[in-house]
CSV table of C-alpha atoms in Angstrom, one decimal:
chain,number,residue,atom,x,y,z
A,1,MET,CA,76.2,-61.7,63.7
A,2,VAL,CA,73.1,-59.8,65.1
A,3,ARG,CA,74.1,-57.2,67.6
A,4,PHE,CA,72.7,-58.1,71.1
A,5,ILE,CA,71.0,-55.0,72.7
A,6,GLY,CA,69.9,-54.6,76.3
A,7,ARG,CA,68.9,-57.2,78.9
A,8,GLU,CA,71.9,-56.5,81.0
A,9,ALA,CA,70.2,-57.2,84.3
A,10,GLU,CA,68.7,-60.5,83.0
A,11,LEU,CA,72.0,-61.6,81.7
A,12,ALA,CA,73.8,-60.8,84.9
A,13,HIS,CA,71.2,-62.7,86.9
A,14,LEU,CA,71.6,-65.8,84.7
A,15,GLU,CA,75.4,-65.6,85.0
A,16,ARG,CA,75.2,-65.5,88.8
A,17,ALA,CA,72.9,-68.5,88.8
A,18,TYR,CA,75.2,-70.4,86.5
A,19,GLY,CA,78.1,-69.7,88.8
A,20,SER,CA,76.5,-70.3,92.1
A,21,LEU,CA,77.4,-73.2,94.4
A,22,HIS,CA,73.8,-74.6,94.4
A,23,SER,CA,71.5,-76.2,91.9
A,24,GLU,CA,69.2,-73.6,90.3
A,25,PHE,CA,65.7,-73.8,88.9
A,26,ILE,CA,64.9,-70.8,86.8
A,27,VAL,CA,61.6,-70.0,85.1
A,28,VAL,CA,61.8,-67.6,82.1
A,29,TYR,CA,58.6,-66.5,80.4
A,30,GLY,CA,57.1,-63.8,78.3
A,31,ARG,CA,55.1,-63.2,75.1
A,32,ARG,CA,56.4,-64.4,71.7
A,33,ARG,CA,59.2,-62.5,70.0
A,34,VAL,CA,60.2,-60.7,73.1
A,35,GLY,CA,63.7,-62.2,73.0
A,36,LYS,CA,63.6,-65.1,75.5
A,37,THR,CA,65.4,-67.5,73.2
A,38,GLU,CA,68.0,-64.9,72.2
A,39,LEU,CA,68.6,-64.1,75.9
A,40,LEU,CA,69.1,-67.7,76.8
A,41,LEU,CA,71.4,-68.5,73.9
A,42,ARG,CA,73.4,-65.4,74.7
A,43,SER,CA,73.8,-66.6,78.3
A,44,LEU,CA,75.0,-70.0,77.1
A,45,GLN,CA,77.9,-68.6,75.0
A,46,ASP,CA,81.2,-70.1,76.1
A,47,ARG,CA,79.3,-72.3,78.5
A,48,LEU,CA,78.3,-76.0,78.4
A,49,GLY,CA,74.5,-76.0,78.1
A,50,LEU,CA,71.9,-78.3,76.6
A,51,TYR,CA,69.1,-76.3,74.9
A,52,TYR,CA,66.0,-78.0,73.5
A,53,VAL,CA,62.9,-76.4,71.9
A,54,GLY,CA,59.6,-78.2,72.5
A,55,LYS,CA,57.2,-78.6,69.7
A,56,THR,CA,53.7,-79.8,68.8
A,57,ALA,CA,54.8,-83.4,68.2
A,58,PRO,CA,54.4,-86.7,69.9
A,59,ALA,CA,56.5,-87.3,73.1
A,60,SER,CA,58.3,-90.2,71.4
A,61,LEU,CA,59.7,-87.9,68.7
A,62,GLN,CA,60.6,-85.2,71.2
A,63,THR,CA,62.5,-87.5,73.6
A,64,ARG,CA,64.4,-89.0,70.7
A,65,GLU,CA,65.4,-85.6,69.4
A,66,PHE,CA,66.4,-84.5,72.9
A,67,LEU,CA,68.6,-87.5,73.4
A,68,GLU,CA,70.3,-87.0,70.0
A,69,GLU,CA,71.0,-83.3,70.8
A,70,ALA,CA,72.3,-84.3,74.3
A,71,ALA,CA,74.6,-86.9,72.7
A,72,ARG,CA,76.2,-84.2,70.5
A,73,CYS,CA,76.2,-81.4,73.0
A,74,LEU,CA,77.7,-83.4,75.9
A,75,ASP,CA,79.9,-85.6,73.7
A,76,ALA,CA,78.2,-88.7,75.1
A,77,PRO,CA,77.4,-90.8,72.0
A,78,LEU,CA,75.8,-93.6,74.1
A,79,LEU,CA,72.9,-91.3,74.8
A,80,ALA,CA,71.8,-91.5,71.2
A,81,HIS,CA,71.2,-95.2,71.7
A,82,VAL,CA,68.9,-94.8,74.7
A,83,ARG,CA,65.4,-96.0,73.8
A,84,SER,CA,62.7,-94.6,76.0
A,85,ASP,CA,59.6,-92.4,75.6
A,86,SER,CA,59.7,-91.6,79.3
A,87,TRP,CA,60.9,-88.1,80.1
A,88,LYS,CA,62.0,-89.2,83.5
A,89,GLU,CA,64.3,-91.9,82.1
A,90,VAL,CA,65.6,-89.6,79.4
A,91,LEU,CA,66.4,-86.8,81.8
A,92,GLU,CA,68.0,-89.1,84.3
A,93,ALA,CA,70.2,-90.6,81.6
A,94,ILE,CA,71.3,-87.1,80.3
A,95,VAL,CA,72.0,-85.6,83.7
A,96,SER,CA,73.9,-88.7,85.0
A,97,SER,CA,76.1,-88.7,81.8
A,98,PHE,CA,77.4,-85.2,82.6
A,99,ARG,CA,80.9,-85.2,84.1
A,100,GLY,CA,81.6,-81.5,84.4
A,101,PRO,CA,83.4,-79.3,84.8
A,102,GLY,CA,81.0,-76.9,86.4
A,103,LYS,CA,77.3,-77.2,86.3
A,104,LEU,CA,75.1,-78.5,83.5
A,105,VAL,CA,72.7,-75.9,82.2
A,106,LEU,CA,69.5,-77.6,80.9
A,107,VAL,CA,67.1,-75.4,79.0
A,108,LEU,CA,63.7,-76.6,78.0
A,109,ASP,CA,62.2,-73.9,75.7
A,110,GLU,CA,58.6,-73.7,74.6
A,111,PHE,CA,57.8,-75.8,77.6
A,112,GLN,CA,54.0,-75.5,77.1
A,113,TRP,CA,54.3,-77.7,73.9
A,114,MET,CA,56.2,-80.4,75.8
A,115,VAL,CA,53.6,-80.5,78.4
A,116,GLU,CA,50.8,-80.6,75.8
A,117,ALA,CA,52.3,-83.9,74.5
A,118,SER,CA,53.4,-85.1,78.0
A,119,PRO,CA,51.0,-83.8,80.7
A,120,GLU,CA,52.9,-85.8,83.3
A,121,LEU,CA,56.1,-83.8,82.7
A,122,PRO,CA,55.7,-81.2,85.5
A,123,SER,CA,55.2,-84.0,88.1
A,124,MET,CA,58.2,-85.9,86.7
A,125,LEU,CA,60.4,-82.7,87.0
A,126,GLN,CA,59.1,-82.2,90.6
A,127,GLU,CA,60.2,-85.7,91.5
A,128,LEU,CA,63.6,-85.4,89.9
A,129,TRP,CA,64.2,-82.0,91.4
A,130,ASP,CA,63.2,-83.0,94.9
A,131,ARG,CA,65.0,-86.4,95.0
A,132,GLN,CA,68.1,-85.9,92.8
A,133,TRP,CA,68.8,-82.4,91.5
A,134,ARG,CA,68.1,-79.9,94.2
A,135,ASP,CA,70.9,-81.0,96.5
A,136,SER,CA,73.4,-82.1,93.9
A,137,GLY,CA,74.7,-78.6,93.2
A,138,SER,CA,75.5,-79.6,89.6
A,139,LEU,CA,72.5,-78.5,87.6
A,140,VAL,CA,70.7,-75.4,86.4
A,141,LEU,CA,67.2,-76.2,85.1
A,142,VAL,CA,65.6,-73.5,83.0
A,143,LEU,CA,62.0,-73.8,81.9
A,144,CYS,CA,61.0,-71.2,79.3
A,145,GLY,CA,57.6,-70.6,77.7
A,146,SER,CA,55.7,-68.0,75.7
A,147,PHE,CA,52.2,-68.6,76.9
A,148,VAL,CA,52.2,-66.3,79.9
A,149,GLY,CA,49.0,-67.7,81.4
A,150,PHE,CA,50.2,-71.3,81.1
A,151,MET,CA,53.6,-70.5,82.7
A,152,GLU,CA,52.0,-68.6,85.6
A,153,ARG,CA,49.3,-71.2,86.2
A,154,GLU,CA,51.0,-74.6,85.4
A,155,VAL,CA,54.6,-73.8,86.5
A,156,LEU,CA,54.5,-71.0,89.0
A,157,GLY,CA,50.9,-71.4,90.3
A,158,ARG,CA,49.9,-72.9,93.6
A,159,LYS,CA,48.2,-75.9,92.0
A,160,SER,CA,51.3,-76.8,89.9
A,161,PRO,CA,53.5,-79.8,91.1
A,162,LEU,CA,56.4,-77.4,90.6
A,163,PHE,CA,55.1,-74.7,92.9
A,164,GLY,CA,57.7,-73.5,95.3
A,165,ARG,CA,60.6,-75.2,93.6
A,166,ARG,CA,61.9,-72.4,91.5
A,167,THR,CA,64.9,-70.5,92.8
A,168,SER,CA,64.2,-67.4,90.6
A,169,GLN,CA,62.0,-66.3,87.7
A,170,ILE,CA,62.4,-63.8,84.8
A,171,LYS,CA,59.3,-62.4,83.2
A,172,LEU,CA,60.8,-60.9,80.1
A,173,GLU,CA,58.9,-57.8,79.0
A,174,PRO,CA,59.2,-55.8,75.7
A,175,PHE,CA,61.8,-53.2,75.8
A,176,ALA,CA,60.8,-49.8,77.3
A,177,TYR,CA,61.0,-46.8,75.0
A,178,HIS,CA,64.5,-45.6,75.9
A,179,GLU,CA,65.8,-49.2,75.3
A,180,ALA,CA,64.0,-49.6,72.0
A,181,ALA,CA,65.5,-46.3,70.8
A,182,ARG,CA,68.9,-47.9,70.9
A,183,PHE,CA,68.1,-50.0,67.8
A,184,HIS,CA,68.3,-47.1,65.4
A,185,PRO,CA,70.8,-44.6,66.9
A,186,GLY,CA,71.2,-42.8,63.5
A,187,TRP,CA,67.6,-41.7,63.4
A,188,SER,CA,66.2,-38.6,64.8
A,189,LEU,CA,64.4,-38.9,68.2
A,190,VAL,CA,61.0,-38.4,66.5
A,191,GLU,CA,61.7,-41.2,64.0
A,192,ARG,CA,62.9,-43.6,66.7
A,193,THR,CA,59.7,-42.8,68.6
A,194,ARG,CA,57.5,-43.4,65.6
A,195,ALA,CA,59.2,-46.8,65.1
A,196,TYR,CA,58.4,-47.6,68.7
A,197,PHE,CA,54.7,-46.7,68.0
A,198,VAL,CA,54.7,-49.5,65.3
A,199,CYS,CA,57.1,-52.1,66.6
A,200,GLY,CA,56.8,-51.5,70.4
A,201,GLY,CA,59.7,-53.0,72.4
A,202,ILE,CA,59.9,-56.2,70.4
A,203,PRO,CA,63.5,-56.7,69.2
A,204,ALA,CA,62.6,-59.0,66.3
A,205,TYR,CA,60.3,-56.2,64.9
A,206,LEU,CA,62.7,-53.3,65.6
A,207,ARG,CA,65.5,-55.1,63.7
A,208,ARG,CA,63.2,-55.4,60.6
A,209,PHE,CA,63.2,-51.6,60.3
A,210,ASP,CA,66.0,-50.5,58.0
A,211,PRO,CA,67.9,-47.6,59.5
A,212,GLY,CA,68.7,-46.4,56.0
A,213,ARG,CA,65.0,-45.7,55.2
A,214,SER,CA,62.4,-43.5,56.9
A,215,VAL,CA,59.7,-44.9,59.2
A,216,ASP,CA,57.1,-44.3,56.5
A,217,GLN,CA,59.2,-46.2,54.0
A,218,ASN,CA,59.7,-49.0,56.5
A,219,ILE,CA,56.0,-49.3,57.1
A,220,GLN,CA,55.5,-49.7,53.4
A,221,ASP,CA,58.4,-52.2,53.0
A,222,GLN,CA,57.8,-54.3,56.1
A,223,LEU,CA,54.0,-54.2,56.7
A,224,LEU,CA,52.4,-53.4,53.4
A,225,ASP,CA,54.6,-55.5,51.1
A,226,GLU,CA,52.9,-58.9,50.9
A,227,PHE,CA,56.2,-60.7,50.8
A,228,ALA,CA,57.6,-59.0,54.0
A,229,PRO,CA,57.6,-61.1,57.2
A,230,LEU,CA,55.8,-58.5,59.3
A,231,SER,CA,52.9,-58.3,56.8
A,232,ARG,CA,51.7,-61.6,58.1
A,233,GLU,CA,53.2,-61.6,61.5
A,234,PRO,CA,49.9,-61.3,63.4
A,235,GLU,CA,48.4,-64.2,61.5
A,236,PHE,CA,51.4,-66.4,62.4
A,237,LEU,CA,51.4,-65.3,66.0
A,238,LEU,CA,47.7,-66.2,66.5
A,239,ARG,CA,47.8,-69.4,64.6
A,240,GLU,CA,50.9,-70.6,66.6
A,241,GLU,CA,49.0,-70.3,69.9
A,242,LEU,CA,45.3,-70.4,69.3
A,243,ARG,CA,42.4,-72.2,67.7
A,244,GLU,CA,39.3,-70.6,66.2
A,245,VAL,CA,41.5,-67.8,64.9
A,246,ASP,CA,38.7,-66.1,63.0
A,247,ASN,CA,36.9,-65.2,66.3
A,248,TYR,CA,40.2,-63.8,67.7
A,249,TYR,CA,40.6,-61.8,64.6
A,250,ALA,CA,37.1,-60.4,65.0
A,251,VAL,CA,37.8,-59.4,68.6
A,252,LEU,CA,41.2,-57.7,67.8
A,253,ARG,CA,39.7,-55.9,64.8
A,254,ALA,CA,36.9,-54.6,67.0
A,255,ILE,CA,39.2,-53.3,69.7
A,256,ALA,CA,41.5,-51.7,67.1
A,257,ALA,CA,38.5,-50.0,65.6
A,258,GLY,CA,37.7,-48.3,68.9
A,259,HIS,CA,35.2,-50.7,70.5
A,260,HIS,CA,36.7,-51.1,74.0
A,261,THR,CA,33.9,-52.4,76.2
A,262,ALA,CA,32.7,-56.0,76.3
A,263,ARG,CA,29.2,-54.9,75.2
A,264,ARG,CA,30.5,-53.0,72.2
A,265,ILE,CA,32.9,-55.7,71.2
A,266,ALA,CA,30.1,-58.3,71.4
A,267,GLN,CA,27.9,-56.1,69.3
A,268,HIS,CA,30.6,-55.5,66.7
A,269,THR,CA,31.7,-59.2,66.5
A,270,ARG,CA,28.2,-60.7,67.1
A,271,LEU,CA,29.8,-63.1,69.6
A,272,PRO,CA,27.9,-64.0,72.8
A,273,GLU,CA,29.4,-62.2,75.8
A,274,ARG,CA,30.1,-65.5,77.5
A,275,SER,CA,32.1,-66.7,74.5
A,276,LEU,CA,33.7,-63.3,74.2
A,277,HIS,CA,35.1,-63.5,77.8
A,278,TYR,CA,37.0,-66.7,76.9
A,279,TYR,CA,38.5,-65.2,73.8
A,280,VAL,CA,39.5,-62.0,75.5
A,281,GLN,CA,41.0,-63.9,78.5
A,282,GLN,CA,43.2,-65.9,76.1
A,283,LEU,CA,44.5,-62.8,74.4
A,284,VAL,CA,45.2,-61.2,77.9
A,285,GLU,CA,47.2,-64.3,78.9
A,286,LEU,CA,49.2,-64.1,75.7
A,287,GLY,CA,50.1,-60.5,76.4
A,288,TYR,CA,48.3,-59.1,73.4
A,289,VAL,CA,45.3,-57.4,75.1
A,290,GLU,CA,45.1,-55.6,78.5
A,291,ARG,CA,42.3,-54.6,80.7
A,292,GLY,CA,42.0,-50.9,81.7
A,293,HIS,CA,40.1,-49.2,84.6
A,294,PRO,CA,39.6,-45.5,85.2
A,295,LEU,CA,42.0,-44.5,88.0
A,296,THR,CA,41.0,-42.3,90.9
A,297,ASP,CA,42.6,-41.4,94.1
A,298,LEU,CA,40.5,-44.1,95.8
A,299,GLY,CA,41.7,-46.8,93.3
A,300,PRO,CA,40.1,-48.0,90.1
A,301,PRO,CA,36.4,-49.1,90.0
A,302,ARG,CA,36.8,-52.7,89.0
A,303,ARG,CA,33.4,-52.9,87.3
A,304,THR,CA,34.3,-50.3,84.8
A,305,VAL,CA,36.5,-52.1,82.3
A,306,ARG,CA,37.7,-51.5,78.8
A,307,TYR,CA,40.0,-53.6,76.6
A,308,LEU,CA,43.0,-52.2,74.8
A,309,LEU,CA,45.5,-53.7,72.4
A,310,ARG,CA,48.7,-54.0,74.3
A,311,ASP,CA,50.9,-55.0,71.4
A,312,PRO,CA,51.8,-52.1,69.1
A,313,LEU,CA,52.3,-54.2,66.0
A,314,LEU,CA,49.0,-55.9,66.4
A,315,ARG,CA,47.4,-52.5,67.1
A,316,PHE,CA,48.8,-51.0,64.0
A,317,TRP,CA,48.2,-54.1,61.8
A,318,PHE,CA,44.5,-54.4,62.8
A,319,ARG,CA,44.0,-50.7,62.5
A,320,PHE,CA,45.6,-50.1,59.1
A,321,VAL,CA,46.6,-53.3,57.4
A,322,PHE,CA,43.9,-56.0,58.0
A,323,PRO,CA,40.9,-53.8,56.9
A,324,ASN,CA,42.8,-52.7,53.8
A,325,VAL,CA,44.4,-55.9,52.6
A,326,SER,CA,42.5,-56.1,49.3
A,327,PHE,CA,43.3,-52.5,48.4
A,328,ILE,CA,46.9,-52.9,49.4
A,329,ARG,CA,47.3,-55.9,47.1
A,330,GLN,CA,45.6,-54.1,44.2
A,331,ALA,CA,47.1,-50.7,44.6
A,332,GLY,CA,50.5,-51.5,46.0
A,333,ALA,CA,52.3,-50.5,49.2
A,334,ARG,CA,53.1,-46.9,48.2
A,335,ARG,CA,49.7,-45.9,47.0
A,336,ALA,CA,47.9,-47.7,49.9
A,337,PHE,CA,50.1,-45.9,52.4
A,338,LYS,CA,49.3,-42.5,50.8
A,339,GLU,CA,45.6,-43.0,50.4
A,340,ARG,CA,44.6,-45.2,53.4
A,341,ILE,CA,47.2,-44.6,56.1
A,342,ALA,CA,49.2,-41.3,55.9
A,343,SER,CA,46.3,-38.9,56.7
A,344,THR,CA,45.2,-40.7,59.8
A,345,LEU,CA,48.6,-41.7,61.1
A,346,PRO,CA,49.4,-38.6,63.1
A,347,ALA,CA,46.2,-39.0,65.1
A,348,TYR,CA,47.0,-42.7,65.7
A,349,GLU,CA,50.5,-41.7,66.8
A,350,GLY,CA,48.9,-39.3,69.3
A,351,ILE,CA,47.2,-42.1,71.0
A,352,CYS,CA,50.4,-44.1,71.1
A,353,PHE,CA,52.2,-41.1,72.6
A,354,GLU,CA,49.7,-41.2,75.5
A,355,GLY,CA,50.9,-44.8,76.3
A,356,LEU,CA,54.5,-43.8,76.1
A,357,CYS,CA,53.9,-41.0,78.6
A,358,ARG,CA,52.2,-43.3,81.0
A,359,GLU,CA,55.1,-45.7,80.7
A,360,ALA,CA,57.5,-42.8,81.4
A,361,LEU,CA,55.8,-41.4,84.5
A,362,PRO,CA,57.3,-43.9,87.0
A,363,ARG,CA,60.8,-42.9,85.7
A,364,LEU,CA,59.9,-39.2,86.1
A,365,TYR,CA,59.0,-39.9,89.7
A,366,GLN,CA,62.4,-41.5,90.1
A,367,ALA,CA,64.2,-38.6,88.5
A,368,GLU,CA,62.3,-36.1,90.7
A,369,GLY,CA,63.2,-38.0,93.9
A,370,ILE,CA,59.6,-39.1,94.6
A,371,SER,CA,59.7,-42.3,96.7
A,372,ALA,CA,56.0,-42.6,97.4
A,373,ALA,CA,54.1,-45.7,96.3
A,374,PHE,CA,52.0,-45.0,93.2
A,375,ALA,CA,49.6,-46.3,90.6
A,376,VAL,CA,49.6,-45.1,87.0
A,377,GLY,CA,46.8,-45.2,84.5
A,378,GLU,CA,44.2,-42.9,82.9
A,379,TYR,CA,40.7,-41.8,83.7
A,380,TRP,CA,37.5,-41.6,81.7
A,381,ASP,CA,33.8,-41.3,82.3
A,382,LYS,CA,30.8,-40.0,80.2
A,383,THR,CA,32.1,-36.5,80.3
A,384,VAL,CA,35.9,-36.5,80.3
A,385,GLN,CA,39.0,-38.3,79.2
A,386,ILE,CA,42.2,-37.7,81.1
A,387,ASP,CA,45.3,-39.2,79.4
A,388,ILE,CA,47.6,-39.6,82.4
A,389,VAL,CA,46.7,-40.2,86.0
A,390,GLY,CA,49.3,-40.9,88.7
A,391,VAL,CA,48.0,-41.5,92.2
A,392,ARG,CA,50.5,-41.5,95.0
A,393,ASP,CA,50.3,-42.3,98.7
A,394,ASP,CA,52.0,-39.0,99.7
A,395,GLY,CA,48.8,-37.0,99.1
A,396,TRP,CA,49.6,-35.9,95.6
A,397,ALA,CA,48.0,-36.9,92.3
A,398,ASP,CA,49.4,-36.3,88.8
A,399,LEU,CA,47.0,-35.5,86.0
A,400,GLY,CA,48.3,-35.1,82.5
A,401,GLU,CA,47.5,-34.1,79.0
A,402,CYS,CA,49.5,-35.4,76.0
A,403,ARG,CA,49.9,-33.6,72.7
A,404,TRP,CA,51.9,-35.3,69.9
A,405,GLY,CA,51.0,-32.6,67.3
A,406,VAL,CA,52.3,-29.0,67.2
A,407,VAL,CA,51.3,-27.0,70.3
A,408,ARG,CA,49.9,-23.8,68.8
A,409,SER,CA,48.7,-22.3,72.1
A,410,ALA,CA,50.2,-23.2,75.5
A,411,ALA,CA,47.5,-21.3,77.2
A,412,ALA,CA,44.7,-23.2,75.4
A,413,LEU,CA,46.4,-26.5,76.4
A,414,ARG,CA,46.6,-25.4,80.0
A,415,ARG,CA,42.9,-24.5,80.0
A,416,GLU,CA,42.0,-27.8,78.5
A,417,LEU,CA,43.8,-29.7,81.2
A,418,ALA,CA,42.4,-27.5,83.9
A,419,GLU,CA,38.9,-28.2,82.8
A,420,LYS,CA,39.6,-32.0,82.8
A,421,VAL,CA,41.2,-31.8,86.3
A,422,ALA,CA,37.9,-30.2,87.6
A,423,HIS,CA,36.0,-33.2,86.4
A,424,TRP,CA,38.3,-35.8,88.0
A,425,PRO,CA,36.6,-37.4,91.1
A,426,ASN,CA,39.2,-36.3,93.8
A,427,ARG,CA,37.3,-37.8,96.7
A,428,GLY,CA,40.4,-38.1,98.9
A,429,GLY,CA,41.4,-34.5,98.5
A,430,ALA,CA,44.7,-35.1,96.8
A,431,THR,CA,46.8,-32.1,95.8
A,432,VAL,CA,46.9,-32.2,92.0
A,433,LEU,CA,50.1,-31.6,90.0
A,434,ARG,CA,49.3,-30.9,86.3
A,435,ARG,CA,51.7,-32.5,83.8
A,436,ILE,CA,51.7,-31.6,80.1
A,437,PHE,CA,53.5,-33.9,77.7
A,438,VAL,CA,54.5,-32.7,74.3
A,439,ARG,CA,56.7,-33.7,71.4
A,440,ARG,CA,58.5,-30.4,71.5
A,441,ARG,CA,58.2,-27.9,74.3
A,442,PRO,CA,57.0,-24.5,73.1
A,443,SER,CA,59.6,-21.7,73.4
A,444,ARG,CA,59.2,-19.3,76.3
A,445,VAL,CA,56.9,-21.7,78.2
A,446,VAL,CA,57.7,-21.7,82.0
A,447,ASP,CA,56.2,-24.1,84.5
A,448,GLU,CA,53.5,-22.5,86.6
A,449,PRO,CA,52.8,-23.5,90.2
A,450,HIS,CA,51.6,-27.1,90.4
A,451,GLU,CA,52.5,-27.6,86.8
A,452,ARG,CA,55.2,-29.3,84.8
A,453,TRP,CA,55.9,-29.6,81.1
A,454,HIS,CA,57.7,-32.6,79.6
A,455,ASP,CA,59.0,-33.1,76.1
A,456,LEU,CA,60.2,-36.1,74.1
A,457,GLU,CA,63.9,-35.3,74.6
A,458,GLN,CA,63.4,-35.4,78.4
A,459,LEU,CA,61.4,-38.6,78.3
A,460,HIS,CA,64.1,-40.3,76.2
A,461,ALA,CA,66.9,-39.1,78.6
A,462,LEU,CA,65.2,-40.6,81.7
A,463,SER,CA,67.3,-43.4,83.4
A,464,PRO,CA,65.5,-46.8,83.7
């Protein structure tokens, strides 16, 4: 059996909801492969629950499958003989057949596909919840979906028939760095970090990496071998959710190649900017792309936008695998890694390290007892790039430099950051604390006034 890691807070929340004295309506959502299904199935262990996965199929097929599953799960064979294509009638029949003990947990996973086949389903659920289920105290309804934009718009949004009905929601995010590191406890901290740079916090990807082999070997085995699941994972992800996949490929490849503005992406892909906006928005809603703004002490200027690949596996795949597919097939995984990837991988990991440090800064604030409200990001303009920017409402700002490679001169690194600090538009007069993030802290380096050094070991040890 696969070892279940993390999600303690989410599991505890579901347990409380299942054991409450009231009916509960819970919305669980998050990008694909983040572990939603695993979380829900884990929560249903040793508990009576009906779990159904929606699919791209006619409503008549889905209602029939649902009734058959309910008949088995609830030991109610008569349900298998119900003949109806109406979700309202099917759900009423299932819930009314439940005789306890406790509450019935009803999970509708991949809810977006159910609604695609039955657009009336949200309105039907609203009616059933308002008129029958809410005051019964005998039901936990869980709607789960992987299209984040759909769930926020059509289930949680103000225009949804279900708006205001939920009793709680869980937006399941990828594991943070310190949580992802738990998947390979036998590896060195550097190797666990490098795995995070490739797999991110997605449990399904982290489990594919063999702890008995190095990260470099796992890259060859899991991403460069044409028979390995991860070698085609981005293709499957995009085809499951999107149409016109070729255009999305072009956008993702452009971003991975370093084209981050709408103008440059449009030039690289030869897509009209109006069409490009649609494709980018879909990728943002799926959680694969994010918008970034240069952060100052007066907030980010909204008109200055660049697009980044949020998902580490997609970022790695479109950077190293997709443009080299023909060579990989001809030369094999080992030679392709050596000739096309190995030499540029450290620089790529340096960029990933910057993201890890931005992720860690809020936990650094917590560890340092800083309770001020804050925003975390980066800053760039035509003259300077600052890896880490943390703006607080206590009059301080944190500006940071990240260095994944060996630090040969602490003094040179300090000077480099000081020059960047001088270019940051500090219009509000914030007091600047300089933070330097490194893989390994140089020996005999002592923090100077208004300066702090942080290394990988410290970042890993931070409490969530």
